[in-house]
PDB file of C-alpha atoms and ligand atoms in Angstrom:
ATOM      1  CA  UNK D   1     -61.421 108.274  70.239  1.00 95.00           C
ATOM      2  CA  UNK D   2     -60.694 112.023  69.176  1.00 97.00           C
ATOM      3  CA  UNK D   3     -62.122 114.569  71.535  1.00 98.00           C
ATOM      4  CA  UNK D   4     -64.252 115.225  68.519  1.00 98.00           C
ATOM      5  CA  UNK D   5     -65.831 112.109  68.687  1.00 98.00           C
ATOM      6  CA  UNK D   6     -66.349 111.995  72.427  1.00 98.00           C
ATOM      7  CA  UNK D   7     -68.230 115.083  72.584  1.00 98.00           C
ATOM      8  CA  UNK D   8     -70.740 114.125  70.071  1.00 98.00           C
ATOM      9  CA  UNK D   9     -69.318 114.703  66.180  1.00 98.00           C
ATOM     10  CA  UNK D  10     -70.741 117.851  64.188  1.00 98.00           C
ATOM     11  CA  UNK D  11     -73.999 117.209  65.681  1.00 98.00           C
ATOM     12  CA  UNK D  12     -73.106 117.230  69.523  1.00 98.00           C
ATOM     13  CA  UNK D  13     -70.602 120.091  69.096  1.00 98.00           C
ATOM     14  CA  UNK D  14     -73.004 122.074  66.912  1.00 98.00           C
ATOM     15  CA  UNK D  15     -75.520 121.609  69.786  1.00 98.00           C
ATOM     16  CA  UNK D  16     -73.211 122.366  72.380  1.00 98.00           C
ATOM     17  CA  UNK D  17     -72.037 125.576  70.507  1.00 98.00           C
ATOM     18  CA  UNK D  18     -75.590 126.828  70.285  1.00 98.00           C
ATOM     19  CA  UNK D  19     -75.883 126.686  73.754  1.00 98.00           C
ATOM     20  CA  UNK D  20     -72.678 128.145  74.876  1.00 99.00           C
ATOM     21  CA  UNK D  21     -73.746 131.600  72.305  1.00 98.00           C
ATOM     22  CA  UNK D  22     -76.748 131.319  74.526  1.00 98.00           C
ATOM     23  CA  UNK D  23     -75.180 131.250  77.356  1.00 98.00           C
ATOM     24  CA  UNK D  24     -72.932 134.297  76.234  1.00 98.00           C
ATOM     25  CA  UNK D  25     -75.970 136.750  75.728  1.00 98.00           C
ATOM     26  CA  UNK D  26     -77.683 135.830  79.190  1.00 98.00           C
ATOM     27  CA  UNK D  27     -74.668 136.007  81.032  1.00 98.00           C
ATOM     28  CA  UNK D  28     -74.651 139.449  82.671  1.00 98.00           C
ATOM     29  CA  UNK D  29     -70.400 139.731  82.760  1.00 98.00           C
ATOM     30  CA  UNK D  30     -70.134 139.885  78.802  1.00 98.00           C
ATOM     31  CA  UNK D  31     -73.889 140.146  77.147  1.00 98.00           C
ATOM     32  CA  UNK D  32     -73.207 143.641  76.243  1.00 98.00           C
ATOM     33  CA  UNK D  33     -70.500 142.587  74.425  1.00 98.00           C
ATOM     34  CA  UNK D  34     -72.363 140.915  71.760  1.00 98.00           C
ATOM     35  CA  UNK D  35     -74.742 143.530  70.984  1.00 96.00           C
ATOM     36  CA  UNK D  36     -72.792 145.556  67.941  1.00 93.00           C
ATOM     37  CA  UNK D  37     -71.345 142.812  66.180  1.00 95.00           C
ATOM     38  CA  UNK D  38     -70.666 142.281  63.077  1.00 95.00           C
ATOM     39  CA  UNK D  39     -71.820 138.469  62.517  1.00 96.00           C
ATOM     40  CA  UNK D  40     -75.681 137.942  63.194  1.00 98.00           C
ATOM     41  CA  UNK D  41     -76.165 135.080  66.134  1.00 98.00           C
ATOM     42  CA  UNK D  42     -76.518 132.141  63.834  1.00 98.00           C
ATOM     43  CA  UNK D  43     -73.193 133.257  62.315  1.00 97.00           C
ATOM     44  CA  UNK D  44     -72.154 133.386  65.698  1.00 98.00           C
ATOM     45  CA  UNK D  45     -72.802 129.885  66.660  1.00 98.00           C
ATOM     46  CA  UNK D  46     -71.895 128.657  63.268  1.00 97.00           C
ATOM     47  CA  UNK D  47     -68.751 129.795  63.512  1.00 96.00           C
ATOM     48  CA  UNK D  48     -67.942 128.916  67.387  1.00 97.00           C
ATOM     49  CA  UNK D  49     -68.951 125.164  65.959  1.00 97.00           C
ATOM     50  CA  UNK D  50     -66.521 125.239  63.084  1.00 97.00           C
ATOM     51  CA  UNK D  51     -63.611 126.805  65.547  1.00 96.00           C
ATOM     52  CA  UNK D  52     -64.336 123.954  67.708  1.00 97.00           C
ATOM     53  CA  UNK D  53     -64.805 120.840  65.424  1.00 97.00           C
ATOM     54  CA  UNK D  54     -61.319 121.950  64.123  1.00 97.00           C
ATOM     55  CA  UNK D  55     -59.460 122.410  67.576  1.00 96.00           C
ATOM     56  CA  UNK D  56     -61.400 118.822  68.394  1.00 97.00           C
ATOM     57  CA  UNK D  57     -59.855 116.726  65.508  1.00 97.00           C
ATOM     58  CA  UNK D  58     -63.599 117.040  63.750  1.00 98.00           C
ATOM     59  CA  UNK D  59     -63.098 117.350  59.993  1.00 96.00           C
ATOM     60  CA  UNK D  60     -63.359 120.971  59.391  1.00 91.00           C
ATOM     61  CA  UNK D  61     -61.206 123.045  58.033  1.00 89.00           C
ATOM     62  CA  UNK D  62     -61.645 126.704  60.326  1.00 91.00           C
ATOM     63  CA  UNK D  63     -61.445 128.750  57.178  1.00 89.00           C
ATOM     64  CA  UNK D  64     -62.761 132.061  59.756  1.00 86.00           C
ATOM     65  CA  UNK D  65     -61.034 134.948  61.879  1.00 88.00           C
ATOM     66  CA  UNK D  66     -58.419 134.120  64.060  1.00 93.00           C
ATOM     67  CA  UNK D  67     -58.602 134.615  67.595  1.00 94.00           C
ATOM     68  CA  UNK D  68     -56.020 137.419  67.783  1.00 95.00           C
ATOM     69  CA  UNK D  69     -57.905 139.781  64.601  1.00 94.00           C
ATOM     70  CA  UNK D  70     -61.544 138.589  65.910  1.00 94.00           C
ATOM     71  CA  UNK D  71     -60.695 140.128  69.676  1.00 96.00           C
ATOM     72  CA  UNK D  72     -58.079 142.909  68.772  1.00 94.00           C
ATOM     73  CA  UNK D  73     -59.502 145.944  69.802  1.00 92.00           C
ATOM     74  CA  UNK D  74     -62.352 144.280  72.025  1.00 95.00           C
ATOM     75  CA  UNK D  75     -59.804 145.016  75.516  1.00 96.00           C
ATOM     76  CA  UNK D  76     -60.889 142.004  76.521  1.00 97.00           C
ATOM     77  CA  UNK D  77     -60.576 141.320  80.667  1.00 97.00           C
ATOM     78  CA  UNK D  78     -59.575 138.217  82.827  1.00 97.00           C
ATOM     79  CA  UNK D  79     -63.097 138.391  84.299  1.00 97.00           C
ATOM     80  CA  UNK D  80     -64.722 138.469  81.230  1.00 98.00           C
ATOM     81  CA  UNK D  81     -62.262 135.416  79.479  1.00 98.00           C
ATOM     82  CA  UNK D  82     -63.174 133.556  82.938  1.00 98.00           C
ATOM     83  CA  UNK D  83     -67.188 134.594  82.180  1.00 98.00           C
ATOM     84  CA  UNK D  84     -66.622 132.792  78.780  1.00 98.00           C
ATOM     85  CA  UNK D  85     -65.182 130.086  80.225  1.00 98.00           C
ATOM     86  CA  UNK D  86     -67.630 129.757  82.848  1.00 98.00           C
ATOM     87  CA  UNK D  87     -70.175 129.728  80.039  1.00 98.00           C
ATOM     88  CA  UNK D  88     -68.639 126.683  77.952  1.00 98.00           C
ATOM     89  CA  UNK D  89     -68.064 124.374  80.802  1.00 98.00           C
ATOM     90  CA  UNK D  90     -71.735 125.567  81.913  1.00 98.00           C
ATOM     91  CA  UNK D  91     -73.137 124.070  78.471  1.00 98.00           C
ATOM     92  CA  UNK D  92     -70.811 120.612  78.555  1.00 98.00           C
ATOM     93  CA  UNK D  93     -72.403 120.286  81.867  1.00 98.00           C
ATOM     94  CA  UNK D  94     -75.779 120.271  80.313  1.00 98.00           C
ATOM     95  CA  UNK D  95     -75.309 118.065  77.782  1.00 98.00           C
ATOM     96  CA  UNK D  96     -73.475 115.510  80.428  1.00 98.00           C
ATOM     97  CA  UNK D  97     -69.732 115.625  78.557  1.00 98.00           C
ATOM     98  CA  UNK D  98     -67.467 113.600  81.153  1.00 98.00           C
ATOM     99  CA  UNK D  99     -64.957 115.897  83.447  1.00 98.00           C
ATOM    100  CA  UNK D 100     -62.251 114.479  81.335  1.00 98.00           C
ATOM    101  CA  UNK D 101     -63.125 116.116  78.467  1.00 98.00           C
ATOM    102  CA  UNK D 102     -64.017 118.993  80.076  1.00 98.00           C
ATOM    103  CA  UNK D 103     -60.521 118.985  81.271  1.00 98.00           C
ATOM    104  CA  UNK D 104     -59.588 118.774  77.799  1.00 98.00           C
ATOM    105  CA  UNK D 105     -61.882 121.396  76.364  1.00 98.00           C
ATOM    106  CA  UNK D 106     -60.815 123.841  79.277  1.00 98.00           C
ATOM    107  CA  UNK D 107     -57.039 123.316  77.943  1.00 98.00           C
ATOM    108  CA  UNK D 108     -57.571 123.711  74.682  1.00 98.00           C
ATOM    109  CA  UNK D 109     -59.260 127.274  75.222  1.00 98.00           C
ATOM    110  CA  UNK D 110     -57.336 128.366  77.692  1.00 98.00           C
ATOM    111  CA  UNK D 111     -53.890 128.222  75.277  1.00 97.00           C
ATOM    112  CA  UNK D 112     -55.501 131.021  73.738  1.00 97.00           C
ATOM    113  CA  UNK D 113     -56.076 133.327  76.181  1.00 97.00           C
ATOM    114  CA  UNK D 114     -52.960 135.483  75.331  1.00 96.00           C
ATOM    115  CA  UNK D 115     -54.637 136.313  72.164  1.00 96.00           C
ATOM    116  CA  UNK D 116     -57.410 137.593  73.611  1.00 97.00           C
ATOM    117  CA  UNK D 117     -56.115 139.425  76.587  1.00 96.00           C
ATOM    118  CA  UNK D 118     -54.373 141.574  75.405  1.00 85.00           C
ATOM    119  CA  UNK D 119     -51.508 143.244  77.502  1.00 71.00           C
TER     120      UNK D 119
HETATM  121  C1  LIG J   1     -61.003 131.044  74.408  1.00 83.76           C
HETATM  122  C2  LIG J   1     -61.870 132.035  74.367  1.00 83.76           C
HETATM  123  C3  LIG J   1     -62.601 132.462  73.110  1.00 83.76           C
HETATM  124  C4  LIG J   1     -62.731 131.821  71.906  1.00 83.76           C
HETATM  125  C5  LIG J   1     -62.179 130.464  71.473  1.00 83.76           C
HETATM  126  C6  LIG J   1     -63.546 132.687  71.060  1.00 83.76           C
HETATM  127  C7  LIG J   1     -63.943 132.389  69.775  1.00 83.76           C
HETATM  128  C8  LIG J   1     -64.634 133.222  68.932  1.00 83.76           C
HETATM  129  C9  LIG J   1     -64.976 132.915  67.558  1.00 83.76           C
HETATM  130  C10 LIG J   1     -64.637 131.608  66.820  1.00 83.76           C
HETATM  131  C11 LIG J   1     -65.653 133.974  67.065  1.00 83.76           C
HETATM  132  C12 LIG J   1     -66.212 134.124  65.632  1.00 83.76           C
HETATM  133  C13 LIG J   1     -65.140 134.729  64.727  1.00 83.76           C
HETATM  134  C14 LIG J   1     -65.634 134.973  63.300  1.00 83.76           C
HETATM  135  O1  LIG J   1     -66.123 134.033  62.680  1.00 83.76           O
HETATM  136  O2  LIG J   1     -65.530 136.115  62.819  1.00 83.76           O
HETATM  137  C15 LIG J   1     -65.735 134.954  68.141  1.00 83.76           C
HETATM  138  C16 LIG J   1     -66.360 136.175  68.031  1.00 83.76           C
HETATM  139  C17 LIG J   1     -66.568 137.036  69.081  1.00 83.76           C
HETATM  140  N1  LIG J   1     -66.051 136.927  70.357  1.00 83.76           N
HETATM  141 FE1  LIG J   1     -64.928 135.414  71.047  1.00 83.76          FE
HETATM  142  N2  LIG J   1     -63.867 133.829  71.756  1.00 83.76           N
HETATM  143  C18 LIG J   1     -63.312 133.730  73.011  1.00 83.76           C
HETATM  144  C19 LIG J   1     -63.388 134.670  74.025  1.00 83.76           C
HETATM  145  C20 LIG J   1     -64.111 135.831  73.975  1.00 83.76           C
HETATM  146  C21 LIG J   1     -64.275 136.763  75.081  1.00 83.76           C
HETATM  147  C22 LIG J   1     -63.628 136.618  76.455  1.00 83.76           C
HETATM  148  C23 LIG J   1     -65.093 137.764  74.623  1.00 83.76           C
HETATM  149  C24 LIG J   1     -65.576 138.974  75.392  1.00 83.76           C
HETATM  150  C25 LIG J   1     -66.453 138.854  76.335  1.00 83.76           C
HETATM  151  C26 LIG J   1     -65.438 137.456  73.243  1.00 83.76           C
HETATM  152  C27 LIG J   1     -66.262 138.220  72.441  1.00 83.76           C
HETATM  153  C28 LIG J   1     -66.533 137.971  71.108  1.00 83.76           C
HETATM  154  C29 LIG J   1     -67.400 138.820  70.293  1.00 83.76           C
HETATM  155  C30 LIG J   1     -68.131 140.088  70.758  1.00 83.76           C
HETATM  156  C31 LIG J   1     -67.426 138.231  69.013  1.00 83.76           C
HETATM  157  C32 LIG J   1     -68.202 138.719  67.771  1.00 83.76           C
HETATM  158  C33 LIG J   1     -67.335 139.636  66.921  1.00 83.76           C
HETATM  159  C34 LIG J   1     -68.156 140.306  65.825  1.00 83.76           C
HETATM  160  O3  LIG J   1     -68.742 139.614  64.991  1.00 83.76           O
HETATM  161  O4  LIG J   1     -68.222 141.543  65.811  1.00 83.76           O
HETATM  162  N3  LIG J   1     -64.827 136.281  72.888  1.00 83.76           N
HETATM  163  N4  LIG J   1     -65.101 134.465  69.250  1.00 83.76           N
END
């Protein structure tokens, strides 16, 4: 079964997406950051779906930003990657994804963390 599948199709992920936004904007390391942007919240979690049906094997097609143009600029930290992080894993948790594809999720999103840290 894809990693898609196993954490609930379009309808799990788009759940678990909504929460992890959430998350975001009540966590105190990077809420600030999402108070001048461009998308409006619902973009926001629309979006963070569609990124991650598509890195899950889901059948989407991410047609948005990539991660390197969306965060360019942003001087993103390591605390503030690990705050996202913190926040995703936070949201599987709640909606009782096994640690095995946690594991898998925390991979995934961690491959891109040289495109958002910039050095
Ligand atoms: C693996 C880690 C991350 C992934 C996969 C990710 C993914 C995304 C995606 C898919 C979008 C929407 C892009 C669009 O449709 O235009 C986005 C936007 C955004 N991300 Fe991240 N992100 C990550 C880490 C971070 C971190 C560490 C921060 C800073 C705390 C951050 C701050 C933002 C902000 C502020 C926006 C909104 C940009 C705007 O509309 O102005 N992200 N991210």
């Amino acid at each position: 079964m894809s990693l898609y599948e196993r954490l609930g199709a379009s309808e799990g992920i788009n759940n678990i997406a909504h929460d992890i936004v959430e998350n975001h904007f009540a966590n105190p390391a990077i809420s600030s950051r999402f108070n001048n942007m461009k998308l409006t919240a619902e973009e926001l979690k629309s979006s963070a779906a569609k990124f991650f049906i598509a890195g899950t094997g889901g059948p989407v097609d991410y047609q948005g930003k990539d991660m390197l143009l969306t965060h360019k600029g942003m001087n993103v930290s390591a605390i503030e990657f690990m705050a996202v992080l913190d926040d995703v894993l936070e949201a599987l948790t709640k909606h009782e994804i096994g640690q095995r594809e946690q594991e898998e999720v925390l991979f995934i999103l961690y491959s891109f963390r040289s495109d958002i840290i910039l050095k």
